[in-house]
């Protein structure tokens, strides 16, 4: 051994870099995303372009998270995740024929990974930096206001309720529940998604109903009113 | 070298249909977009129907399905229920499919009902 001091120095360097990597993995949201989330969530675009890709998707795309979610909601949900899509990511993989009609096979639905408060905070910060599709949300601006016939539009005029639950246990199963939508989602995202779901996700099974922009404003104002209601007694 | 050329050409020809079109199979489209309401078995008993005010058509019902021409079926898929004075709950799919995919879906519906227009 001609350079024992060098070997010791290298070992010390190795140990220091290892332990700092450990600290980083707890605090650095981007690292957590890469290591613990990327197996199910796309952190880079584009969205699924074929049915084969759509069917393989294990979780919602997160590469435009910063243009989609309310940060406070993300942080809270990651610590206490509750189901949003009653029939899972791709409903077809979670349904079976029932006595009267097809039903959700709940045994196929798995609970979501839970993060600690520190992790959730770091991840929420990292997610808000993922900002694909800014050109879509930049075009939208909500004019907040009352929505006298928003509910009628959602249920009857456009038939959105066929796929979305407007309160726990009431409405369709193949899309996300909407009675929490405005807690979760930014207004500009909702306006843009309803206007053209395929611009966000070309193969998604939500149709473009071609609602005029004024009516989309009413629909989103309705979703905002709806999310202020307390449904804790219904569930 | 030379005797490998036919093999290369065959492989290239085999690849063309795969790369030249993004068209999906009618059955795959049906099982992604339609069964949420029309049911796994196409019998109108989808996972969404419990709280729907108008029930989806049973696509295996030969009597009802033979009452529609292929053009009408094309129209209702592309433009939705309202376009043929039916319920808005049947959505328009014109922003989801190409016209070719819709023509294929019409043929697929004819297989499900085992029927033609005017049977």
CSV table of C-alpha atoms in Angstrom, one decimal:
chain,number,residue,atom,x,y,z
A,1,UNK,CA,0.0,0.0,0.0
A,2,UNK,CA,1.8,3.1,-1.2
A,3,UNK,CA,-1.1,5.6,-0.7
A,4,UNK,CA,-3.1,4.5,2.3
A,5,UNK,CA,-4.2,8.0,3.1
A,6,UNK,CA,-5.7,8.3,-0.4
A,7,UNK,CA,-7.7,5.2,0.1
A,8,UNK,CA,-9.0,6.5,3.4
A,9,UNK,CA,-9.8,9.8,1.8
A,10,UNK,CA,-11.8,8.1,-1.0
A,11,UNK,CA,-13.7,6.0,1.5
A,12,UNK,CA,-14.6,9.1,3.5
A,13,UNK,CA,-15.7,10.8,0.4
A,14,UNK,CA,-17.9,7.8,-0.5
A,15,UNK,CA,-19.5,7.7,2.9
A,16,UNK,CA,-20.2,11.5,2.8
A,17,UNK,CA,-21.8,11.3,-0.6
A,18,UNK,CA,-23.9,8.3,0.3
A,19,UNK,CA,-25.3,10.0,3.4
A,20,UNK,CA,-26.0,13.2,1.5
A,21,UNK,CA,-27.8,11.1,-1.1
A,22,UNK,CA,-30.0,9.7,1.6
A,23,UNK,CA,-30.9,13.2,2.9
A,24,UNK,CA,-31.7,14.3,-0.6
A,25,UNK,CA,-34.0,11.3,-1.2
A,26,UNK,CA,-36.2,12.4,1.7
A,27,UNK,CA,-36.2,16.1,0.9
A,28,UNK,CA,-36.0,16.3,-2.8
A,29,UNK,CA,-39.4,15.9,-4.3
A,30,UNK,CA,-38.1,15.3,-7.8
A,31,UNK,CA,-36.0,12.3,-6.6
A,32,UNK,CA,-39.1,10.8,-4.8
A,33,UNK,CA,-41.1,11.2,-8.0
A,34,UNK,CA,-38.4,9.4,-10.1
A,35,UNK,CA,-37.9,6.6,-7.6
A,36,UNK,CA,-41.4,5.9,-6.2
A,37,UNK,CA,-43.9,7.3,-8.6
A,38,UNK,CA,-42.6,7.0,-12.1
A,39,UNK,CA,-43.5,3.3,-12.4
A,40,UNK,CA,-47.2,4.3,-12.5
A,41,UNK,CA,-47.2,8.0,-13.5
A,42,UNK,CA,-45.8,9.6,-16.6
A,43,UNK,CA,-43.5,12.5,-15.6
A,44,UNK,CA,-42.8,13.3,-19.2
A,45,UNK,CA,-45.1,13.6,-22.2
A,46,UNK,CA,-46.6,13.0,-24.6
A,47,UNK,CA,-49.9,11.3,-23.4
A,48,UNK,CA,-50.9,7.9,-24.8
A,49,UNK,CA,-51.3,8.0,-28.5
A,50,UNK,CA,-52.6,4.5,-29.1
A,51,UNK,CA,-55.2,2.3,-27.2
A,52,UNK,CA,-52.4,-0.1,-26.3
A,53,UNK,CA,-50.6,2.7,-24.5
A,54,UNK,CA,-53.8,3.9,-22.9
A,55,UNK,CA,-54.6,0.5,-21.5
A,56,UNK,CA,-51.1,0.2,-20.0
A,57,UNK,CA,-51.3,3.4,-18.1
A,58,UNK,CA,-51.2,2.7,-14.3
A,59,UNK,CA,-51.9,6.2,-13.0
A,60,UNK,CA,-52.9,9.6,-14.2
A,61,UNK,CA,-50.3,11.5,-16.2
A,62,UNK,CA,-48.4,14.0,-14.0
A,63,UNK,CA,-46.3,15.8,-16.6
A,64,UNK,CA,-48.7,18.7,-16.6
A,65,UNK,CA,-49.4,18.5,-12.9
A,66,UNK,CA,-48.4,22.2,-12.4
A,67,UNK,CA,-51.2,23.2,-14.8
A,68,UNK,CA,-53.7,20.8,-13.4
A,69,UNK,CA,-53.8,20.6,-9.6
A,70,UNK,CA,-54.2,22.9,-6.6
A,71,UNK,CA,-51.0,22.5,-4.7
A,72,UNK,CA,-52.6,22.5,-1.2
A,73,UNK,CA,-54.9,19.6,-2.4
A,74,UNK,CA,-52.0,17.6,-3.7
A,75,UNK,CA,-50.0,17.9,-0.5
A,76,UNK,CA,-53.0,16.9,1.7
A,77,UNK,CA,-54.2,14.0,-0.6
A,78,UNK,CA,-50.7,12.4,-0.8
A,79,UNK,CA,-50.8,12.1,3.0
A,80,UNK,CA,-54.4,10.8,3.0
A,81,UNK,CA,-55.3,9.5,-0.4
A,82,UNK,CA,-59.0,8.8,-1.1
A,83,UNK,CA,-60.3,7.1,-4.3
A,84,UNK,CA,-61.2,9.6,-7.0
A,85,UNK,CA,-62.0,7.2,-9.9
A,86,UNK,CA,-64.7,4.8,-8.7
A,87,UNK,CA,-63.8,2.2,-11.3
A,88,UNK,CA,-60.0,2.7,-11.3
A,89,UNK,CA,-57.7,4.1,-13.9
A,90,UNK,CA,-59.1,2.2,-16.9
A,91,UNK,CA,-62.6,1.1,-15.9
A,92,UNK,CA,-62.7,-1.9,-18.3
A,93,UNK,CA,-60.0,-3.6,-16.2
A,94,UNK,CA,-62.1,-3.3,-13.0
A,95,UNK,CA,-65.7,-4.2,-14.1
A,96,UNK,CA,-67.6,-7.4,-14.3
A,97,UNK,CA,-71.2,-8.3,-15.3
A,98,UNK,CA,-73.6,-8.0,-12.3
A,99,UNK,CA,-77.2,-9.1,-11.6
A,100,UNK,CA,-78.8,-6.0,-13.2
A,101,UNK,CA,-75.9,-4.3,-15.0
A,102,UNK,CA,-72.1,-4.3,-15.1
A,103,UNK,CA,-70.6,-3.5,-11.7
A,104,UNK,CA,-67.2,-2.4,-10.3
A,105,UNK,CA,-65.1,-5.3,-9.1
A,106,UNK,CA,-63.7,-3.6,-6.0
A,107,UNK,CA,-61.3,-6.4,-5.2
A,108,UNK,CA,-59.2,-5.3,-8.2
A,109,UNK,CA,-58.7,-1.8,-6.8
A,110,UNK,CA,-55.6,-1.1,-4.8
A,111,UNK,CA,-55.0,1.7,-2.2
A,112,UNK,CA,-52.6,4.5,-3.1
A,113,UNK,CA,-49.1,4.9,-1.6
A,114,UNK,CA,-49.1,7.2,1.4
A,115,UNK,CA,-46.4,9.9,1.9
A,116,UNK,CA,-45.3,11.6,5.1
A,117,UNK,CA,-45.9,15.3,5.6
A,118,UNK,CA,-42.3,16.2,4.7
A,119,UNK,CA,-42.3,14.0,1.6
A,120,UNK,CA,-45.7,15.3,0.5
A,121,UNK,CA,-44.6,18.9,0.7
A,122,UNK,CA,-41.4,18.2,-1.3
A,123,UNK,CA,-43.3,16.2,-3.9
A,124,UNK,CA,-46.1,18.9,-4.2
A,125,UNK,CA,-43.4,21.5,-4.8
A,126,UNK,CA,-41.8,19.3,-7.5
A,127,UNK,CA,-45.1,18.5,-9.2
A,128,UNK,CA,-46.0,22.2,-9.5
A,129,UNK,CA,-42.9,22.6,-11.6
A,130,UNK,CA,-44.2,20.1,-14.3
A,131,UNK,CA,-45.9,22.5,-16.6
A,132,UNK,CA,-46.6,20.9,-20.0
A,133,UNK,CA,-49.6,22.3,-21.9
A,134,UNK,CA,-49.3,25.8,-20.6
A,135,UNK,CA,-50.4,27.0,-24.1
A,136,UNK,CA,-53.8,25.3,-23.4
A,137,UNK,CA,-54.4,26.8,-19.9
A,138,UNK,CA,-53.1,30.3,-21.0
A,139,UNK,CA,-56.1,30.6,-23.2
A,140,UNK,CA,-58.6,30.1,-20.4
A,141,UNK,CA,-59.9,32.5,-17.7
A,142,UNK,CA,-62.7,31.8,-15.4
A,143,UNK,CA,-65.2,34.5,-14.7
A,144,UNK,CA,-66.4,33.5,-11.2
A,145,UNK,CA,-70.1,33.9,-10.7
A,146,UNK,CA,-73.4,32.2,-9.9
A,147,UNK,CA,-74.4,29.3,-12.1
A,148,UNK,CA,-78.2,29.1,-12.1
A,149,UNK,CA,-78.5,26.3,-14.6
A,150,UNK,CA,-75.0,24.8,-14.3
A,151,UNK,CA,-76.4,21.7,-12.6
A,152,UNK,CA,-79.1,21.2,-15.2
A,153,UNK,CA,-76.4,21.5,-17.9
A,154,UNK,CA,-74.2,18.9,-16.2
A,155,UNK,CA,-77.0,16.4,-15.6
A,156,UNK,CA,-79.5,16.9,-18.4
A,157,UNK,CA,-78.4,19.3,-21.2
A,158,UNK,CA,-75.0,17.7,-21.7
A,159,UNK,CA,-75.4,14.4,-19.9
A,160,UNK,CA,-72.0,14.7,-18.1
A,161,UNK,CA,-73.5,12.8,-15.1
A,162,UNK,CA,-73.6,9.6,-17.2
A,163,UNK,CA,-69.9,9.2,-16.4
A,164,UNK,CA,-69.3,11.4,-13.4
A,165,UNK,CA,-70.6,11.2,-9.8
A,166,UNK,CA,-72.0,14.5,-8.6
A,167,UNK,CA,-72.3,13.2,-5.0
A,168,UNK,CA,-70.9,10.1,-3.3
A,169,UNK,CA,-72.7,7.1,-4.8
A,170,UNK,CA,-74.8,9.1,-7.4
A,171,UNK,CA,-73.8,9.3,-11.1
A,172,UNK,CA,-71.6,7.5,-13.5
A,173,UNK,CA,-68.6,5.3,-12.7
A,174,UNK,CA,-66.2,5.5,-15.7
A,175,UNK,CA,-64.9,9.0,-15.0
A,176,UNK,CA,-63.5,10.7,-11.9
A,177,UNK,CA,-66.0,11.9,-9.2
A,178,UNK,CA,-66.7,15.7,-9.8
A,179,UNK,CA,-68.0,16.7,-6.4
A,180,UNK,CA,-64.3,17.1,-5.4
A,181,UNK,CA,-63.1,18.4,-8.8
A,182,UNK,CA,-62.8,22.0,-7.9
A,183,UNK,CA,-60.9,21.2,-4.7
A,184,UNK,CA,-58.4,19.2,-6.8
A,185,UNK,CA,-58.2,21.1,-10.1
A,186,UNK,CA,-57.3,24.6,-11.3
A,187,UNK,CA,-60.2,26.5,-13.0
A,188,UNK,CA,-58.3,27.0,-16.2
A,189,UNK,CA,-57.6,23.3,-16.4
A,190,UNK,CA,-61.2,22.4,-16.0
A,191,UNK,CA,-62.3,25.0,-18.7
A,192,UNK,CA,-59.7,23.7,-21.1
A,193,UNK,CA,-60.3,20.0,-20.5
A,194,UNK,CA,-64.1,20.3,-20.9
A,195,UNK,CA,-63.6,22.3,-24.1
A,196,UNK,CA,-61.3,19.7,-25.6
A,197,UNK,CA,-60.4,16.6,-23.6
A,198,UNK,CA,-58.5,15.2,-26.6
A,199,UNK,CA,-56.0,18.1,-26.5
A,200,UNK,CA,-54.9,16.8,-23.1
A,201,UNK,CA,-55.3,13.1,-23.6
A,202,UNK,CA,-56.0,12.1,-27.3
A,203,UNK,CA,-57.4,8.6,-26.5
A,204,UNK,CA,-59.4,9.4,-23.4
A,205,UNK,CA,-63.0,8.0,-23.2
A,206,UNK,CA,-64.5,11.4,-22.4
A,207,UNK,CA,-66.2,12.7,-25.6
A,208,UNK,CA,-66.0,16.4,-26.7
A,209,UNK,CA,-69.5,17.6,-26.3
A,210,UNK,CA,-68.8,20.9,-28.1
A,211,UNK,CA,-70.4,23.0,-25.4
A,212,UNK,CA,-70.2,26.8,-26.2
A,213,UNK,CA,-67.6,28.7,-24.1
A,214,UNK,CA,-70.2,30.5,-22.0
A,215,UNK,CA,-71.8,27.2,-21.0
A,216,UNK,CA,-68.4,25.8,-20.1
A,217,UNK,CA,-68.0,28.8,-17.7
A,218,UNK,CA,-71.3,27.9,-16.1
A,219,UNK,CA,-70.3,24.2,-15.8
A,220,UNK,CA,-67.1,25.1,-14.0
A,221,UNK,CA,-68.8,27.6,-11.7
A,222,UNK,CA,-71.2,24.8,-10.9
A,223,UNK,CA,-68.4,22.4,-10.1
A,224,UNK,CA,-66.9,25.1,-7.8
A,225,UNK,CA,-70.2,25.5,-6.0
A,226,UNK,CA,-70.6,21.7,-5.8
A,227,UNK,CA,-67.1,21.3,-4.2
A,228,UNK,CA,-68.1,23.7,-1.4
A,229,UNK,CA,-70.9,21.4,-0.3
A,230,UNK,CA,-70.3,19.0,2.6
A,231,UNK,CA,-71.0,15.4,1.6
A,232,UNK,CA,-69.5,13.8,4.7
A,233,UNK,CA,-72.9,12.6,5.9
A,234,UNK,CA,-73.7,11.0,2.5
A,235,UNK,CA,-70.7,8.6,2.6
B,1,UNK,CA,-26.0,-10.5,-49.8
B,2,UNK,CA,-28.2,-10.9,-52.8
B,3,UNK,CA,-30.2,-13.9,-51.5
B,4,UNK,CA,-31.0,-11.8,-48.4
B,5,UNK,CA,-32.7,-9.1,-50.4
B,6,UNK,CA,-36.1,-10.8,-50.7
B,7,UNK,CA,-36.2,-11.4,-46.9
B,8,UNK,CA,-35.4,-7.7,-46.3
B,9,UNK,CA,-38.2,-6.6,-48.7
B,10,UNK,CA,-40.7,-9.0,-47.1
B,11,UNK,CA,-39.9,-7.6,-43.7
B,12,UNK,CA,-40.2,-4.0,-44.9
B,13,UNK,CA,-43.6,-4.8,-46.5
B,14,UNK,CA,-44.8,-6.4,-43.3
B,15,UNK,CA,-43.9,-3.3,-41.4
B,16,UNK,CA,-45.7,-0.8,-43.7
B,17,UNK,CA,-49.3,-1.5,-42.5
B,18,UNK,CA,-48.2,-1.1,-38.9
B,19,UNK,CA,-46.4,2.2,-39.3
B,20,UNK,CA,-48.5,3.8,-42.0
B,21,UNK,CA,-51.8,3.9,-40.0
B,22,UNK,CA,-52.8,4.9,-36.5
B,23,UNK,CA,-56.3,3.3,-37.1
B,24,UNK,CA,-57.5,1.2,-34.2
B,25,UNK,CA,-59.5,-2.0,-34.5
B,26,UNK,CA,-63.3,-1.6,-34.2
B,27,UNK,CA,-63.5,-4.1,-31.3
B,28,UNK,CA,-60.8,-2.3,-29.3
B,29,UNK,CA,-62.6,1.0,-29.9
B,30,UNK,CA,-65.9,-0.5,-28.8
B,31,UNK,CA,-64.4,-2.0,-25.7
B,32,UNK,CA,-62.7,1.3,-24.7
B,33,UNK,CA,-65.4,3.9,-25.5
B,34,UNK,CA,-68.8,2.2,-25.8
B,35,UNK,CA,-69.0,-0.5,-23.1
B,36,UNK,CA,-69.0,2.0,-20.2
B,37,UNK,CA,-72.7,2.5,-21.1
B,38,UNK,CA,-73.6,-0.3,-23.6
B,39,UNK,CA,-72.1,-3.0,-21.4
B,40,UNK,CA,-69.3,-5.6,-21.6
B,41,UNK,CA,-71.6,-7.8,-23.6
B,42,UNK,CA,-73.1,-4.9,-25.7
B,43,UNK,CA,-76.5,-5.6,-24.2
B,44,UNK,CA,-77.0,-2.0,-22.9
B,45,UNK,CA,-76.1,-3.0,-19.3
B,46,UNK,CA,-73.0,-0.8,-18.8
B,47,UNK,CA,-71.4,0.2,-15.5
B,48,UNK,CA,-72.7,3.7,-15.9
B,49,UNK,CA,-76.4,3.1,-16.4
B,50,UNK,CA,-77.8,3.0,-12.8
B,51,UNK,CA,-78.5,6.7,-12.6
B,52,UNK,CA,-79.1,7.4,-16.3
B,53,UNK,CA,-82.6,8.7,-17.2
B,54,UNK,CA,-82.5,7.0,-20.7
B,55,UNK,CA,-81.1,3.5,-21.0
B,56,UNK,CA,-78.5,2.8,-23.7
B,57,UNK,CA,-79.6,0.7,-26.7
B,58,UNK,CA,-79.1,-3.1,-26.5
B,59,UNK,CA,-76.7,-3.6,-29.5
B,60,UNK,CA,-77.5,-7.3,-29.6
B,61,UNK,CA,-81.2,-6.6,-30.2
B,62,UNK,CA,-81.6,-7.5,-33.8
B,63,UNK,CA,-85.1,-6.1,-34.1
B,64,UNK,CA,-84.2,-2.6,-32.9
B,65,UNK,CA,-80.9,-2.5,-34.6
B,66,UNK,CA,-82.2,-3.6,-38.0
B,67,UNK,CA,-84.5,-0.5,-37.9
B,68,UNK,CA,-81.5,1.7,-38.5
B,69,UNK,CA,-79.6,2.2,-41.8
B,70,UNK,CA,-75.8,2.2,-41.8
B,71,UNK,CA,-75.9,5.9,-42.5
B,72,UNK,CA,-78.0,6.5,-39.4
B,73,UNK,CA,-75.7,4.5,-37.3
B,74,UNK,CA,-72.7,6.4,-38.7
B,75,UNK,CA,-74.5,9.7,-37.9
B,76,UNK,CA,-75.4,8.8,-34.3
B,77,UNK,CA,-71.9,7.7,-33.5
B,78,UNK,CA,-70.3,10.7,-35.1
B,79,UNK,CA,-72.7,13.4,-34.0
B,80,UNK,CA,-74.5,11.9,-31.0
B,81,UNK,CA,-78.0,11.0,-30.0
B,82,UNK,CA,-79.5,14.5,-30.5
B,83,UNK,CA,-78.6,14.3,-34.3
B,84,UNK,CA,-81.2,11.6,-34.8
B,85,UNK,CA,-83.7,13.0,-32.1
B,86,UNK,CA,-82.5,10.6,-29.5
B,87,UNK,CA,-81.1,11.2,-26.0
B,88,UNK,CA,-78.1,13.5,-25.4
B,89,UNK,CA,-76.8,10.7,-23.1
B,90,UNK,CA,-75.5,9.1,-26.3
B,91,UNK,CA,-72.4,11.2,-26.9
B,92,UNK,CA,-70.9,12.5,-30.2
B,93,UNK,CA,-67.6,10.8,-31.0
B,94,UNK,CA,-66.5,12.9,-34.0
B,95,UNK,CA,-63.5,14.3,-32.0
B,96,UNK,CA,-62.4,10.9,-30.9
B,97,UNK,CA,-62.5,8.8,-34.1
B,98,UNK,CA,-61.7,9.1,-37.8
B,99,UNK,CA,-64.5,8.6,-40.3
B,100,UNK,CA,-62.9,5.3,-41.2
B,101,UNK,CA,-63.0,4.1,-37.6
B,102,UNK,CA,-66.7,5.0,-37.4
B,103,UNK,CA,-67.4,3.0,-40.6
B,104,UNK,CA,-65.7,0.1,-38.9
B,105,UNK,CA,-67.7,0.5,-35.8
B,106,UNK,CA,-70.9,0.4,-37.8
B,107,UNK,CA,-69.8,-2.9,-39.3
B,108,UNK,CA,-68.9,-4.1,-35.8
B,109,UNK,CA,-72.4,-3.2,-34.6
B,110,UNK,CA,-73.8,-5.3,-37.4
B,111,UNK,CA,-71.8,-8.2,-36.1
B,112,UNK,CA,-73.1,-7.7,-32.5
B,113,UNK,CA,-76.8,-7.6,-33.6
B,114,UNK,CA,-76.2,-10.3,-36.3
B,115,UNK,CA,-78.5,-8.1,-38.4
B,116,UNK,CA,-78.8,-5.8,-41.5
B,117,UNK,CA,-80.9,-2.8,-42.1
B,118,UNK,CA,-84.5,-3.9,-42.9
B,119,UNK,CA,-84.1,-7.5,-41.7
